[in-house]
Coordinates of C-alpha atoms in Angstrom, one line a residue:
X1 CA 90.2 95.3 106.8
X2 CA 93.7 93.7 105.6
X3 CA 94.6 93.4 102.1
X4 CA 94.1 89.8 102.0
X5 CA 90.7 90.0 103.3
X6 CA 89.9 92.6 100.6
X7 CA 91.3 90.4 98.0
X8 CA 89.6 87.4 99.2
X9 CA 86.0 89.3 99.3
X10 CA 86.7 90.5 95.7
X11 CA 87.5 86.7 94.5
X12 CA 84.4 85.1 96.2
X13 CA 81.7 86.0 93.5
X14 CA 84.1 84.8 90.8
X15 CA 84.7 81.3 91.8
X16 CA 82.7 78.0 92.7
X17 CA 84.9 77.7 96.0
X18 CA 88.1 79.2 97.3
X19 CA 90.8 77.6 99.6
X20 CA 93.5 79.6 101.3
X21 CA 97.0 78.6 102.1
X22 CA 99.2 80.6 104.5
X23 CA 101.8 77.9 105.7
X24 CA 105.2 79.3 105.1
X25 CA 106.7 76.1 103.8
X26 CA 103.9 75.8 101.2
X27 CA 104.1 79.4 100.0
X28 CA 107.8 78.9 99.5
X29 CA 107.3 75.7 97.6
X30 CA 104.7 77.5 95.4
X31 CA 107.2 80.2 94.5
X32 CA 109.8 77.7 93.8
X33 CA 107.5 75.7 91.3
X34 CA 106.4 79.1 89.9
X35 CA 110.1 80.0 89.3
X36 CA 110.8 76.3 87.8
X37 CA 107.7 76.6 85.4
X38 CA 108.4 80.2 83.9
X39 CA 112.3 80.8 84.6
X40 CA 113.4 77.2 84.3
X41 CA 115.8 77.2 87.4
X42 CA 114.1 78.1 90.7
X43 CA 117.6 77.9 92.5
X44 CA 119.6 80.3 90.6
X45 CA 117.7 83.5 91.1
X46 CA 120.0 86.3 89.9
X47 CA 117.6 89.2 90.6
X48 CA 118.5 89.9 94.4
X49 CA 115.6 91.1 96.4
X50 CA 113.5 92.0 93.0
X51 CA 110.0 90.7 92.9
X52 CA 109.4 88.4 89.9
X53 CA 107.2 91.1 88.0
X54 CA 110.3 93.5 88.2
X55 CA 112.5 90.9 86.6
X56 CA 110.1 90.2 83.9
X57 CA 109.6 94.0 83.3
X58 CA 113.3 94.1 82.8
X59 CA 112.9 91.8 79.8
X60 CA 114.6 88.8 81.7
X61 CA 111.9 86.4 80.5
X62 CA 109.7 86.4 77.4
X63 CA 106.0 87.6 78.1
X64 CA 103.0 89.2 76.4
X65 CA 102.7 92.7 77.8
X66 CA 99.8 95.2 78.0
X67 CA 96.7 94.7 76.1
X68 CA 98.1 91.5 74.5
X69 CA 98.6 90.1 78.0
X70 CA 95.1 91.1 79.1
X71 CA 93.5 89.5 76.0
X72 CA 95.3 86.3 76.5
X73 CA 94.2 85.9 80.1
X74 CA 90.5 86.7 79.3
X75 CA 90.7 84.0 76.7
X76 CA 92.0 81.5 79.0
X77 CA 89.3 82.2 81.4
X78 CA 86.8 81.1 78.9
X79 CA 88.3 77.5 78.6
X80 CA 85.6 75.5 79.9
X81 CA 87.9 72.9 81.4
X82 CA 89.7 75.5 83.3
X83 CA 89.5 73.9 87.1
X84 CA 91.7 76.0 89.1
X85 CA 93.7 79.2 89.6
X86 CA 96.1 80.1 92.2
X87 CA 96.2 83.7 93.4
X88 CA 98.5 85.7 95.4
X89 CA 99.7 89.2 95.8
X90 CA 103.3 88.4 96.3
X91 CA 104.9 85.0 95.5
X92 CA 106.5 83.2 98.6
X93 CA 105.1 85.6 101.1
X94 CA 101.3 86.3 100.7
X95 CA 98.3 84.0 101.1
X96 CA 97.5 81.7 98.3
X97 CA 94.0 81.8 97.0
X98 CA 93.1 78.5 95.4
X99 CA 90.0 79.2 93.1
X100 CA 87.9 76.1 92.0
X101 CA 86.0 76.4 88.6
X102 CA 86.8 80.2 88.2
X103 CA 84.3 82.2 86.2
X104 CA 85.1 84.4 83.2
X105 CA 83.9 87.4 85.1
X106 CA 87.1 87.1 87.2
X107 CA 88.9 89.3 84.7
X108 CA 86.6 92.4 85.1
X109 CA 86.4 91.7 88.8
X110 CA 90.3 91.9 89.1
X111 CA 90.8 94.9 86.7
X112 CA 88.0 97.1 88.1
X113 CA 88.6 96.6 91.8
X114 CA 92.3 95.6 92.6
X115 CA 95.2 98.1 92.0
X116 CA 97.8 96.3 93.7
X117 CA 100.3 93.5 92.7
X118 CA 98.7 90.0 91.7
X119 CA 100.0 86.8 90.4
X120 CA 97.2 84.8 88.7
X121 CA 98.6 81.5 87.9
X122 CA 97.0 78.4 86.4
X123 CA 96.7 75.4 88.6
X124 CA 99.2 73.4 86.8
X125 CA 101.6 76.3 86.2
X126 CA 100.8 76.3 82.4
X127 CA 100.5 80.0 82.3
X128 CA 100.2 83.0 84.5
X129 CA 99.0 86.7 84.4
X130 CA 100.9 89.3 86.5
X131 CA 99.2 92.6 87.3
X132 CA 101.3 95.3 89.0
X133 CA 100.6 98.5 91.1
X134 CA 102.4 100.3 88.3
X135 CA 99.8 99.8 85.5
X136 CA 99.4 101.0 82.9
X137 CA 102.9 102.1 82.7
X138 CA 104.4 98.7 83.6
X139 CA 102.3 95.5 82.9
X140 CA 100.3 93.3 82.9
X141 CA 102.3 90.6 81.8
X142 CA 101.3 87.3 80.8
X143 CA 103.5 84.1 80.8
X144 CA 103.2 80.8 79.3
X145 CA 105.2 77.5 80.3
X146 CA 105.4 77.1 76.4
X147 CA 107.4 80.2 76.0
X148 CA 111.1 79.9 75.5
X149 CA 112.7 80.0 79.2
X150 CA 115.9 81.3 80.5
X151 CA 118.3 79.4 82.8
X152 CA 117.8 81.6 85.7
X153 CA 118.8 84.8 84.1

């Protein structure tokens, strides 16, 4: 079973419906919108081949970390108007899973069963939880579009 199939199976019980996106242009567009929302400048990426979470871990962008990040994410899942989450293992490269009406149980499902990198972004790019394969040593991270941004550091 592929990792993407495994992730899809993990997500199914925690959402009313899931759509997937695999088109390269759409994956790239999602990555650019993510960077614009949380970095402020999607074009000026100064981290070479670093993954986004690696740049965040270096302190290049403000974030909540560890238990504070997990708690904030769990709280956001309880908001009754939460309509859509976009989940991917690697921005710009891996399948996007669009979860419609995600359930609060999603947090426990992710924590207990997924040990790889994961980006969980609110559908309007208001916030994002990033889990890493390095946890608990590095991550998780919680980003909000309201946090101060850099100009592509």
